[in-house]
Short mmCIF file of C-alpha atoms in Angstrom, two decimals:
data_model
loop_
_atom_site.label_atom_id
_atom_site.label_comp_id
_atom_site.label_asym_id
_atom_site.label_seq_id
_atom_site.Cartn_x
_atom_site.Cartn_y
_atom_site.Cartn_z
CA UNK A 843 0.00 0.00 0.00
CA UNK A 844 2.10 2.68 -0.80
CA UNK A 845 -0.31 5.73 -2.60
CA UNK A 846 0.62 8.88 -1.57
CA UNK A 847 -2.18 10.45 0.48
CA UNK A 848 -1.93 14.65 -0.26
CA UNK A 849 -5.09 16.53 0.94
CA UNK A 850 -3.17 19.78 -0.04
CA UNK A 851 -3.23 18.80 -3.93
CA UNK A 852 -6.47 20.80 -4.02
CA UNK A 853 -4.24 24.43 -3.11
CA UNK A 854 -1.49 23.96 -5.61
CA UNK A 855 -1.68 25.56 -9.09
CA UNK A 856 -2.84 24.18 -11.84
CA UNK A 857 -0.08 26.01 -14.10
CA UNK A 858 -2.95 27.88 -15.81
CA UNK A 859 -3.05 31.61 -14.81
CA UNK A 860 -3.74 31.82 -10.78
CA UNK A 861 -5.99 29.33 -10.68
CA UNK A 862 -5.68 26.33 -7.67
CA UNK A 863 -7.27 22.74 -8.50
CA UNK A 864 -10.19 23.98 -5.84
CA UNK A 865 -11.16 26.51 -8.14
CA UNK A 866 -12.17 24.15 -10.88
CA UNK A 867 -14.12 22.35 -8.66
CA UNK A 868 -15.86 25.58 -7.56
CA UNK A 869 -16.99 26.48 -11.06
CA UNK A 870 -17.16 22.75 -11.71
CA UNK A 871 -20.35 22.91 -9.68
CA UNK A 872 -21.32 26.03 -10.32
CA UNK A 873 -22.07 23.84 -13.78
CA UNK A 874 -23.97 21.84 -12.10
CA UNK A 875 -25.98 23.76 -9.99
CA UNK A 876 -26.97 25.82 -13.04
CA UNK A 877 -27.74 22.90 -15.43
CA UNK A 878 -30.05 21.48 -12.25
CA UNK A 879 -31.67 24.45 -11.45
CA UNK A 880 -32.76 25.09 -15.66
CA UNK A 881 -33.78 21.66 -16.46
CA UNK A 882 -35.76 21.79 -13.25
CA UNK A 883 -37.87 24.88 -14.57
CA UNK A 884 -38.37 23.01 -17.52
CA UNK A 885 -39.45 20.31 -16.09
CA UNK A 886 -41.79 21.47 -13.59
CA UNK A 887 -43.44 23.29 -16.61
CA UNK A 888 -43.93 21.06 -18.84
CA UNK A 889 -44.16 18.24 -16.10
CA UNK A 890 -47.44 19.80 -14.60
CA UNK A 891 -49.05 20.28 -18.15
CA UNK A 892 -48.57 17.06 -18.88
CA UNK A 893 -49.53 15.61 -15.83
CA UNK A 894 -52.83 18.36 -16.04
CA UNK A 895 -53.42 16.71 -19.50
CA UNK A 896 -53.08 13.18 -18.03
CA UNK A 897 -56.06 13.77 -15.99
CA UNK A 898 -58.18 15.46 -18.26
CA UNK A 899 -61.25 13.70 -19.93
CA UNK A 900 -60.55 14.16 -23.36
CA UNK A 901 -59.12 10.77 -24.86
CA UNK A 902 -57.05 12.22 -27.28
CA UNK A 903 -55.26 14.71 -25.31
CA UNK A 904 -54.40 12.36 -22.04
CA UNK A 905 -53.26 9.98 -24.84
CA UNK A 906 -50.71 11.96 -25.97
CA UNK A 907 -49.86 12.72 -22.72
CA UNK A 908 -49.63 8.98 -21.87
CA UNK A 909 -47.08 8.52 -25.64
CA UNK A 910 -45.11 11.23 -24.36
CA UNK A 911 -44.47 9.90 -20.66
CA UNK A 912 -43.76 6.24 -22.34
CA UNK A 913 -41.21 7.76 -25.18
CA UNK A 914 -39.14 9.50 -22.63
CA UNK A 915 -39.21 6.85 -19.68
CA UNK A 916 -38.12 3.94 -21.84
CA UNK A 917 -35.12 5.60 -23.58
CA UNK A 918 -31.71 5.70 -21.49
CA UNK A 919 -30.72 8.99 -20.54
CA UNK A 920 -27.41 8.93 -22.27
CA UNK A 921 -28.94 8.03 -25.68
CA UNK A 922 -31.38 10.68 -25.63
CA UNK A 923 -28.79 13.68 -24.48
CA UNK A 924 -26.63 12.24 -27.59
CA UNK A 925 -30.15 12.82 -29.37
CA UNK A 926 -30.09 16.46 -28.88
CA UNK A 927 -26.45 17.06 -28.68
CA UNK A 928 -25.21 15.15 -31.75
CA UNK A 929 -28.27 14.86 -34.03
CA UNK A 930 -31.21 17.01 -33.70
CA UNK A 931 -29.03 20.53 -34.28
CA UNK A 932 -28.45 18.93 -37.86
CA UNK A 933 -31.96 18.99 -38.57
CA UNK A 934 -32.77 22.42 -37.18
CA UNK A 935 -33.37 25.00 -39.68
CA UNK A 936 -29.96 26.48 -41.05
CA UNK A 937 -29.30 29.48 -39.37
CA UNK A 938 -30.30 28.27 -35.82
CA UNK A 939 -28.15 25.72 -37.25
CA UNK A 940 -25.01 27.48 -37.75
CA UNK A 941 -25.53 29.58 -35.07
CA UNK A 942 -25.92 26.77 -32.48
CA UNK A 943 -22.57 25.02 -34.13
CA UNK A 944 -20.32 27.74 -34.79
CA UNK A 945 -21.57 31.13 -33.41
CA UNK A 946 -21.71 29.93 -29.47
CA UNK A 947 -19.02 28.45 -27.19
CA UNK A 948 -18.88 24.96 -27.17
CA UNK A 949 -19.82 24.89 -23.58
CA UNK A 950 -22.57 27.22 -24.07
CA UNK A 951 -23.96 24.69 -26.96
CA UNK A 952 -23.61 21.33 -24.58
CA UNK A 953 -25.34 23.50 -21.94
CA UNK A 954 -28.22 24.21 -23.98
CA UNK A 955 -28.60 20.33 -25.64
CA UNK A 956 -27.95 19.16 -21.42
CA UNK A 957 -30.67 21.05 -20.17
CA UNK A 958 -33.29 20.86 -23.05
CA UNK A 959 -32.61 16.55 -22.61
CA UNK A 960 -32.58 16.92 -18.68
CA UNK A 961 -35.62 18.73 -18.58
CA UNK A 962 -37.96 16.76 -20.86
CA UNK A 963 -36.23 13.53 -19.50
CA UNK A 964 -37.64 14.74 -15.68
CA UNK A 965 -40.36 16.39 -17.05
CA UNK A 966 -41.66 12.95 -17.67
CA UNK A 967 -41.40 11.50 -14.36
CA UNK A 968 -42.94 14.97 -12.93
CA UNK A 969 -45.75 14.49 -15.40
CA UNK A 970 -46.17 10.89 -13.54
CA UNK A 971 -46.22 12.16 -10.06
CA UNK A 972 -48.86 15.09 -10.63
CA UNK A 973 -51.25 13.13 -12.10
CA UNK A 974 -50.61 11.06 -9.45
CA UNK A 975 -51.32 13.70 -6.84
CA UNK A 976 -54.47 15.15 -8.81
CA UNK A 977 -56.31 11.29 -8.64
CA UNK A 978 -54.82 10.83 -5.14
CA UNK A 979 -57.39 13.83 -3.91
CA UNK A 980 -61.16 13.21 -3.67
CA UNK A 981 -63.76 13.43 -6.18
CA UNK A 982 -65.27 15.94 -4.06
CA UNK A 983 -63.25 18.26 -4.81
CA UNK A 984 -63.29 18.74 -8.82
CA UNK A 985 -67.27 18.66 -8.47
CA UNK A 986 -67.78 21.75 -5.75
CA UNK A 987 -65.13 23.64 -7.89
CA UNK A 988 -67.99 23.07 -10.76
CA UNK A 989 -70.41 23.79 -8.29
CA UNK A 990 -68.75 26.83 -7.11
CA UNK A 991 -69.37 27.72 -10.87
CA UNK A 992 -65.50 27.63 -11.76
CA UNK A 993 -64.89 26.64 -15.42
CA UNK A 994 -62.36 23.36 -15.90
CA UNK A 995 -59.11 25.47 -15.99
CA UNK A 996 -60.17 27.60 -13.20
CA UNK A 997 -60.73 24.02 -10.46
CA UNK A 998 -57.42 23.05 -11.86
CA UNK A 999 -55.65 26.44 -11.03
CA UNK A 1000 -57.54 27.64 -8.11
CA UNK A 1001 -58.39 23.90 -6.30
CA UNK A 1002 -56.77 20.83 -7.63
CA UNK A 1003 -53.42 21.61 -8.29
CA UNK A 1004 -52.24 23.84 -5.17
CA UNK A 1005 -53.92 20.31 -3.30
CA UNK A 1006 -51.86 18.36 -5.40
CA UNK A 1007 -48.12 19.82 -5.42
CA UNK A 1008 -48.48 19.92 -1.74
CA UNK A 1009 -49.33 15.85 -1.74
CA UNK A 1010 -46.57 15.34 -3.67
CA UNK A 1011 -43.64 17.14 -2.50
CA UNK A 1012 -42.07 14.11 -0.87
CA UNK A 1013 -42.02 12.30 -5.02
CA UNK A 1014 -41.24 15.85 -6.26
CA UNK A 1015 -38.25 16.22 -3.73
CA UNK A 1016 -36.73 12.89 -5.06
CA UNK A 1017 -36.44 13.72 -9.00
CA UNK A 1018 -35.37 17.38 -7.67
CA UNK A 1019 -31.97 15.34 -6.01
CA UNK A 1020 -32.06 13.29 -9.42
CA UNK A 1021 -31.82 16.27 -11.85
CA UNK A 1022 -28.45 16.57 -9.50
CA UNK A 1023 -26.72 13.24 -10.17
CA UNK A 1024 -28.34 12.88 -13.69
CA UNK A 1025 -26.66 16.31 -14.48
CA UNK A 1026 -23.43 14.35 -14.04
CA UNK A 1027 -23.81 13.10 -17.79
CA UNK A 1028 -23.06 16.03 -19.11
CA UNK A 1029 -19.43 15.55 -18.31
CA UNK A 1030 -19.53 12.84 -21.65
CA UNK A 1031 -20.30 15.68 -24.07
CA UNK A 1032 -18.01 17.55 -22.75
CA UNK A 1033 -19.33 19.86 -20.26
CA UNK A 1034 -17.02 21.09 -17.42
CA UNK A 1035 -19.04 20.49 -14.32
CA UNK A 1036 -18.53 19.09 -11.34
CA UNK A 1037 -17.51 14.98 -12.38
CA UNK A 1038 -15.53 16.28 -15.72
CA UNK A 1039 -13.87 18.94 -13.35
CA UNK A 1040 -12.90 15.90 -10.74
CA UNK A 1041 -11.50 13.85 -13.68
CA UNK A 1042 -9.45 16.27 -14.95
CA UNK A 1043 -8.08 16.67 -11.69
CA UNK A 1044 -7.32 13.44 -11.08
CA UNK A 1045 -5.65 13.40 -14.55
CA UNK A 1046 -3.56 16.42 -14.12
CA UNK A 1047 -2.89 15.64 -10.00
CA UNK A 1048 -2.69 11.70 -10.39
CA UNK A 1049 -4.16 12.46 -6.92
CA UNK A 1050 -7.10 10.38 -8.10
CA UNK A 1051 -8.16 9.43 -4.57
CA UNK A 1052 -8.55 12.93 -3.20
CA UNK A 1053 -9.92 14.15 -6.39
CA UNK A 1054 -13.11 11.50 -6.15
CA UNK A 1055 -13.42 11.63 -2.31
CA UNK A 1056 -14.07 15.45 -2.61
CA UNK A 1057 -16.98 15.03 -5.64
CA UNK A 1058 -18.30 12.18 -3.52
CA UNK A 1059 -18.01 15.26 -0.44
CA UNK A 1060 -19.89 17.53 -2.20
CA UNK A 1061 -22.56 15.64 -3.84
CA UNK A 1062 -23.56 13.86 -1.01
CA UNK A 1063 -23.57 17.43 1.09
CA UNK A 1064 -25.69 19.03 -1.45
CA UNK A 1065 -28.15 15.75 -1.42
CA UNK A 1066 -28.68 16.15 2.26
CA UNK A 1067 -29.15 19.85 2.75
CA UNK A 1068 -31.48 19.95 -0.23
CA UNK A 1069 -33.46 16.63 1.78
CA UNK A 1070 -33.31 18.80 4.94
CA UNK A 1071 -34.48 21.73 3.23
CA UNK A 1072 -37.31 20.21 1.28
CA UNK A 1073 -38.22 18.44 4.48
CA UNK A 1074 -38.89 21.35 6.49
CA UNK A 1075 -41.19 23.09 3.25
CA UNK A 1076 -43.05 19.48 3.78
CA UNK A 1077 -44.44 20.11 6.83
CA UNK A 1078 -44.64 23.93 6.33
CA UNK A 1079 -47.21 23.35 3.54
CA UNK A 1080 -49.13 19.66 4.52
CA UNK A 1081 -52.27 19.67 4.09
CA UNK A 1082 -54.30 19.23 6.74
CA UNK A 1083 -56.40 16.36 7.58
CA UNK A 1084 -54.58 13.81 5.32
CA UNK A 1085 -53.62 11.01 6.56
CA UNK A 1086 -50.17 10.59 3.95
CA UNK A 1087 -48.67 13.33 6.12
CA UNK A 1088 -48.13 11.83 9.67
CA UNK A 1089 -51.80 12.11 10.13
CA UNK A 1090 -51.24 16.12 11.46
CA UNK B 692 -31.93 7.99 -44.11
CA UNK B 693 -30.20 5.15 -45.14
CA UNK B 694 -30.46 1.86 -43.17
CA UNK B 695 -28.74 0.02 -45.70
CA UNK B 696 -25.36 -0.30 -43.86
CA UNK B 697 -27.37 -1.60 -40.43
CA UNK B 698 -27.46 -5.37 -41.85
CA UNK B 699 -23.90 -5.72 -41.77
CA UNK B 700 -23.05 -4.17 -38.66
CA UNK B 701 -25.68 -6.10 -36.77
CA UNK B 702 -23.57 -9.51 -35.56
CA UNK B 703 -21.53 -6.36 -34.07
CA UNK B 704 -24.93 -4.90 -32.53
CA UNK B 705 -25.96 -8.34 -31.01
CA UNK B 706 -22.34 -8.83 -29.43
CA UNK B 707 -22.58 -5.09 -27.89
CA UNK B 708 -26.28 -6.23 -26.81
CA UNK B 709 -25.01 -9.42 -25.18
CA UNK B 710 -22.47 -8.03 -23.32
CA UNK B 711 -25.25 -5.08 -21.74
CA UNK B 712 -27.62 -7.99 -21.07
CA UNK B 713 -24.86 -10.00 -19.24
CA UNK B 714 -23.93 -6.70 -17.04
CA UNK B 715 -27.36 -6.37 -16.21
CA UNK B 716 -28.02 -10.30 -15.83
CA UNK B 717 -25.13 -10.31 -13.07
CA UNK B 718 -25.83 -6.74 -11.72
CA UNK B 719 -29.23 -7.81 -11.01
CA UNK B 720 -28.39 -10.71 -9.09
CA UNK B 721 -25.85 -9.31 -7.24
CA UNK B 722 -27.23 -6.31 -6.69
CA UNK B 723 -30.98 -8.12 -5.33
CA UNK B 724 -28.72 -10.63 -3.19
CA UNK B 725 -26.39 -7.55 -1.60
CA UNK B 726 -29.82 -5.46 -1.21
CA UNK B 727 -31.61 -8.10 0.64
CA UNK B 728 -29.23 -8.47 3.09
CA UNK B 729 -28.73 -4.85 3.47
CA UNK B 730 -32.53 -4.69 4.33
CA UNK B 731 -32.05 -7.30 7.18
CA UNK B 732 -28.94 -5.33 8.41
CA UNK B 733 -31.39 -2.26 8.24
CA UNK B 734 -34.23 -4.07 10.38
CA UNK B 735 -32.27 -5.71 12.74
CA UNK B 736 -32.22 -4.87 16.30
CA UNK B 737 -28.82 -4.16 16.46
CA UNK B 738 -28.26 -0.34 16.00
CA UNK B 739 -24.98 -0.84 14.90
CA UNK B 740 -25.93 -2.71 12.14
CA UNK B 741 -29.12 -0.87 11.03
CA UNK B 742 -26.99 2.61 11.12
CA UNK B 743 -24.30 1.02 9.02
CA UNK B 744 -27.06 -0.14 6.43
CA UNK B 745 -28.51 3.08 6.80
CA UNK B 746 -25.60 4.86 5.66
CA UNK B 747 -24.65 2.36 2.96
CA UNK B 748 -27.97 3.18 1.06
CA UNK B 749 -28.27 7.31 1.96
CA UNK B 750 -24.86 7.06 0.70
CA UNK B 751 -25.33 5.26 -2.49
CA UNK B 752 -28.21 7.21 -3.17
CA UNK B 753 -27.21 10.71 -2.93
CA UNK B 754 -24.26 9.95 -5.66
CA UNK B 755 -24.51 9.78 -9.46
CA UNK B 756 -23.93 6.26 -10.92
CA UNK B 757 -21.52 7.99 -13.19
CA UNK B 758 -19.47 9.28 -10.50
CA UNK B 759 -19.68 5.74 -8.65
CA UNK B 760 -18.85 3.77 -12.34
CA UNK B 761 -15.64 6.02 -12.66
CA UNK B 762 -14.63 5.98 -9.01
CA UNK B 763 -14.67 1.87 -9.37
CA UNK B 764 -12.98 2.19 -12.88
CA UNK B 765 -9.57 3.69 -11.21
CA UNK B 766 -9.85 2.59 -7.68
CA UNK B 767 -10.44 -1.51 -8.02
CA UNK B 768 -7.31 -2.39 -9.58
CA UNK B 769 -5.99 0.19 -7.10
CA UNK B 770 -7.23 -1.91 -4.21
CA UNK B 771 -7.00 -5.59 -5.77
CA UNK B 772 -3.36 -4.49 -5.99
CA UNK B 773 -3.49 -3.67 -1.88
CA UNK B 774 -4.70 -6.95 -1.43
CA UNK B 775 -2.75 -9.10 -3.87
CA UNK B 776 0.71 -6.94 -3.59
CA UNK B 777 0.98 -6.24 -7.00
CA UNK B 778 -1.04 -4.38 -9.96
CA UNK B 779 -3.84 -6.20 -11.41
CA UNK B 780 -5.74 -5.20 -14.15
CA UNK B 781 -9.40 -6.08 -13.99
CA UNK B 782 -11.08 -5.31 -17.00
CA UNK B 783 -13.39 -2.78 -17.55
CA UNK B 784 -16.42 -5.25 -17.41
CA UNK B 785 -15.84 -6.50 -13.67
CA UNK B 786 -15.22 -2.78 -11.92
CA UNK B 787 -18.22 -1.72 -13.87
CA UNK B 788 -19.93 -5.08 -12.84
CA UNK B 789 -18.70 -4.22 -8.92
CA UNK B 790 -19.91 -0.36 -9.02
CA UNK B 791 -23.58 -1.38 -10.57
CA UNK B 792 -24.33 -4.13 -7.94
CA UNK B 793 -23.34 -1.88 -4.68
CA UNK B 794 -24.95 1.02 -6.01
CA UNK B 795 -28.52 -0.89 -6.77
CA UNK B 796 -28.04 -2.73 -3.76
CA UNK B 797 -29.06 0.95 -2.30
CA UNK B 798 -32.47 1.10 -3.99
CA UNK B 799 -33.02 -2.76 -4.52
CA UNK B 800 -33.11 -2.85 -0.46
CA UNK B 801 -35.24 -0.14 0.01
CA UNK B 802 -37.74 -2.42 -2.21
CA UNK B 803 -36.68 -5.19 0.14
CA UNK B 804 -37.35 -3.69 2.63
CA UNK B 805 -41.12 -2.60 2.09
CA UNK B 806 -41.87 -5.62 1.05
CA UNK B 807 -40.93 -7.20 4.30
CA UNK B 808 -42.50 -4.34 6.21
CA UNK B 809 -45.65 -5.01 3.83
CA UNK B 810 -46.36 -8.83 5.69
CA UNK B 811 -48.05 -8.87 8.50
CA UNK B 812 -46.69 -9.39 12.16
CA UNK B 813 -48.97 -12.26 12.49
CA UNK B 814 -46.78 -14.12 10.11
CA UNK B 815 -43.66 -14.22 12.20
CA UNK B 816 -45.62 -14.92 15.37
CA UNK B 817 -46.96 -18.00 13.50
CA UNK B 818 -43.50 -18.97 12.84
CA UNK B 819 -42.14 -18.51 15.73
CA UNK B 820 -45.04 -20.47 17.63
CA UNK B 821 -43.95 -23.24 15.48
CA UNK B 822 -40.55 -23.75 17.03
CA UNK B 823 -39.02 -21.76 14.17
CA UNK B 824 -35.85 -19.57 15.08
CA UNK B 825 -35.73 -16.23 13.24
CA UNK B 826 -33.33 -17.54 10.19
CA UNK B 827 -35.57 -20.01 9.49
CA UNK B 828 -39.23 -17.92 9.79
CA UNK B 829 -37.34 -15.76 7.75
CA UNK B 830 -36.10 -18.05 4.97
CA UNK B 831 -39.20 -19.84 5.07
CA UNK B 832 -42.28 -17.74 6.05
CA UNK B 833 -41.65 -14.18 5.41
CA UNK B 834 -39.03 -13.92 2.27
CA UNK B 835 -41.02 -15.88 -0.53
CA UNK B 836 -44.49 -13.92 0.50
CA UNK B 837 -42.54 -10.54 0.79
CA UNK B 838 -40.50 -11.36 -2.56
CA UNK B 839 -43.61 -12.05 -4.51
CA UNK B 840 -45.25 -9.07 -3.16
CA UNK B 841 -42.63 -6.98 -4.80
CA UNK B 842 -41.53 -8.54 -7.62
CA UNK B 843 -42.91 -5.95 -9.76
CA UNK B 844 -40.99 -3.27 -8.32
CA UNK B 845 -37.79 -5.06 -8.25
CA UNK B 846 -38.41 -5.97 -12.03
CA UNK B 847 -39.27 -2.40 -12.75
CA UNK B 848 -35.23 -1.35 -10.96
CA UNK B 849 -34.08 -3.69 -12.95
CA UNK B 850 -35.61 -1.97 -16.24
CA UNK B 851 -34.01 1.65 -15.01
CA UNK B 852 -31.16 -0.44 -14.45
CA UNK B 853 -31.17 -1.69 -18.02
CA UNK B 854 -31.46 2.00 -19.46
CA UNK B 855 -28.26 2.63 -16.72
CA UNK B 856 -26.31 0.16 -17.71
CA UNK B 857 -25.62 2.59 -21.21
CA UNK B 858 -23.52 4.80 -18.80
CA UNK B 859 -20.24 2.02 -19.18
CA UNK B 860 -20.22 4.45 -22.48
CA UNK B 861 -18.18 6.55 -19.75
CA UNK B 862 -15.06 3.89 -19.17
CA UNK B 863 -15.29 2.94 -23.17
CA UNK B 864 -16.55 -0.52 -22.43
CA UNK B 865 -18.68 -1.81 -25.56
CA UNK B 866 -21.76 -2.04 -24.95
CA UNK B 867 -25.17 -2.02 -26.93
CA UNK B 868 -24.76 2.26 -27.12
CA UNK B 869 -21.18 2.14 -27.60
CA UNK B 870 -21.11 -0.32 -30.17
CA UNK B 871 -23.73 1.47 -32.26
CA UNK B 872 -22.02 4.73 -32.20
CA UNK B 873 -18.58 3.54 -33.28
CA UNK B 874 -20.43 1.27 -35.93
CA UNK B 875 -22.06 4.62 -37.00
CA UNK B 876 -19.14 6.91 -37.17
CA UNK B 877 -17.47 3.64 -39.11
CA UNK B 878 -19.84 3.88 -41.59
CA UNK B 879 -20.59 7.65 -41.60
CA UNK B 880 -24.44 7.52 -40.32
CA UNK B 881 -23.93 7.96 -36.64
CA UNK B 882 -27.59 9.76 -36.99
CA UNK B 883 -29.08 6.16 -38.32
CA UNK B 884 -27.26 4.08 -35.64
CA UNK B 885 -27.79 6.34 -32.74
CA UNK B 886 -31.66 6.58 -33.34
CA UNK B 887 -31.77 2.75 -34.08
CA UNK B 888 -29.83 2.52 -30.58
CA UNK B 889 -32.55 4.73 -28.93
CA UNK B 890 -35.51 2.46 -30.97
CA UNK B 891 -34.37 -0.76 -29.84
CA UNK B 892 -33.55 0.61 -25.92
CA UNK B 893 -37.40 1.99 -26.08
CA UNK B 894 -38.60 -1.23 -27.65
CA UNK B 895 -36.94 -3.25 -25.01
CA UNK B 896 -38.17 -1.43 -21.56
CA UNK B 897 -41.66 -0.09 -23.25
CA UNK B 898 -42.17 -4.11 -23.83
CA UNK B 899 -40.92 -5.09 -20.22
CA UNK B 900 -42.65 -2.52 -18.34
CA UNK B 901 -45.81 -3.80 -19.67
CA UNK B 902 -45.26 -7.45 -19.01
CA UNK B 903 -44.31 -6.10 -15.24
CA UNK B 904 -47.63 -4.63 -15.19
CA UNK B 905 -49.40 -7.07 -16.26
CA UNK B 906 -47.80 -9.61 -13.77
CA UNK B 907 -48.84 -6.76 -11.35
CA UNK B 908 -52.46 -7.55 -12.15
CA UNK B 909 -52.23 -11.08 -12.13
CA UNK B 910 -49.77 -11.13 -9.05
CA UNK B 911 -52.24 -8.59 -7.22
CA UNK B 912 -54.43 -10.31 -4.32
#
């Protein structure tokens, strides 16, 4: 067993400008925060619309809902980010085209295909969970918003779905964590966040140990103080009466 | 679009297919086996034991697979070496094989252990008023009920798991994905390969997940 243990690997200069290895794990996951946060917008969009559409009585419409959750739960991740990265800009029209292959950064252009795959990937399993939520509340509901005299998309905005998200914050908290880790596969287009960042190191450093221990450090950090945080917004906004939430 | 050049590249394809189904063959098993007892470790009375669990599956869980795949990639020749006294290489296939059964070990004995917690106290009591020690009520009472209880969830892990295993791409092993992309850029339609890559992953867990379902119906009581 002879490796040579150096915790201070992450202070010494990486030979490029001023910059210490710690730094490019700092902007590292400032990547991945960012890609996170945007896909999750995107998903929670387009999620709840979906999920809305899901539950609505028109055939056609919670059919295509139904295609769309199948089409994007049964492909791998990986394949569908090399999907948008690698083939669909080739069929764009040709000045998005151009512009999306030559006027951008590279990293700006993997950013975009990472989050536009990351958020219709989640967006799928959101879609999943509202409708989940809407069918897990009683009939009662969507029939004295009608007798209130509120139109469809009024019950949905003003009684179903603020019932709903709070039912399913638990679910919701989950695929939040996973647009975290899943972000991590934009390091195989290219992307500099966090895991490319912590390879590089442990290319440049041969310090591979320290390198890994610290991504494993700080995703696993991040994980639980997101958990703790959505915990605490749990119980802030339970709804009352329902048994699913510790009976309060 | 061209599928012309896909008949000769697909002995290629199948190889690249066998090898993901044999990952996720032995990943499965392993991973089931590892998770089960992990589930009892959780349960037990001993709080050392349930803590350890505990932290084995938080721990696995708040990680990407990536990150896990590549930390096993460099680190378990590193440590075979420890052991052994001298450098081994491994292979790509068996740290890749290592890092997917601990990591679903994590969620398999979560499944594990809800089905467990699913059978009814009653059960055990039985057992136990039978003479049985707790291995035994165990091994013979409450696994097989709680198992077939949750088969459907365990088969639908292993389907995510099959859509996961395409992340070897990362340590260049060949795989279904990675064999289809280098047959692509061989031939110069990586756009024909890639979306028949994405067709046949789609066909593959779209077909699955409805056979789980089904045995969901039939397994229901």
């Amino acid at each position: 067993m002879n490796y040579n243990w150096d915790w201070g690997v992450f202070f010494k200069s990486t030979g490029i400008g001023s910059e210490v290895y710690l730094d490019w794990f700092i902007s590292g996951l400032g990547w991945t925060l960012a890609l996170a946060l945007s896909a999750w917008i995107i998903a929670l969009i387009l999620g709840t619309i979906m999920g809305v559409a899901r539950t609505l009585p028109s055939r056609f419409v919670s059919g295509f809902a139904s295609a769309y959750v199948e089409l994007f739960r049964n492909i791998p991740l990986l394949v569908q980010l090399f999907i948008w990265y690698f083939l669909v800009p080739d069929f764009l029209p040709e000045s998005i085209e151009i512009w999306f292959k030559q006027d951008i950064k590279p990293s700006t252009s993997a950013f975009i295909s990472v989050v536009v795959c990351l958020g219709l990937f989640t967006s799928a399993r959101v879609c999943e969970q509202v409708r989940t939520g809407i069918q897990a509340l009683p009939k009662g509901q969507i029939n004295a918003g009608y007798a209130l005299g509120l139109n469809i998309a009024q019950t949905y905005r003003h009684v179903l779905l603020p019932q709903a998200f709070r039912i399913i914050i638990p679910p919701l908290t989950s695929e939040f964590l996973n647009v975290f880790k899943n972000s991590s596969v934009a390091s195989l287009i290219g992307l500099m966040e966090l895991l490319a960042q912590t390879k590089q190191t442990a290319e440049f450093t041969a310090n591979l140990f320290e390198a890994f221990t610290l991504a494993t450090i700080i995703y696993f950090t991040l994980n639980m103080s997101l958990m703790m945080i959505m915990r605490w917004v749990e119980k802030k906004t339970s709804v009352p009466g329902l048994m699913s939430l510790g009976g309060k | 679009m061209d599928l012309s050049n896909i008949g000769p590249a697909l002995p290629g394809l199948i190889d690249g297919m066998i090898l993901t189904l044999e990952l996720l063959f032995f990943a499965v098993i392993g991973g089931v086996a590892l998770g089960t007892l992990l589930a009892l470790a959780r349960m037990s009375s001993n709080p050392v034991l349930s803590r350890l669990a505990g932290f084995y599956v938080n721990y696995f869980r708040s990680i990407p697979l990536l990150l896990v795949i590549t930390w096993f990639y460099f680190m378990v020749p590193f440590i075979i070496g420890w052991i052994t006294g001298r450098p081994t290489p491994i292979g790509a296939f068996t740290s890749c094989l290592i890092a997917f059964m601990m990591f679903e070990a994590a969620y398999y004995c979560e499944i594990v252990r809800a089905g467990i917690q699913s059978i009814s106290k009653g059960q055990a009591n039985a057992a136990y008023a039978l003479g049985m020690n707790y291995s035994q009520a165990m091994r013979l009472i409450i696994l097989p009920q709680a198992f077939r209880k949750m088969m459907p969830l365990l088969l639908m892990q292993s389907i995510i798991l099959f859509q996961d295993t395409s992340l070897v791409y990362a340590v260049g092993m060949m795989d279904f994905l990675n064999t289809a992309r280098s047959k692509g850029d061989i031939v110069g339609q990586p756009h024909e390969f890639l979306l028949l890559a994405g067709a046949v992953y789609f066909l593959i867990s779209f077909s699955a997940s409805m056979l789980v379902k089904r045995l969901q119906k039939k397994l229901a009581v």
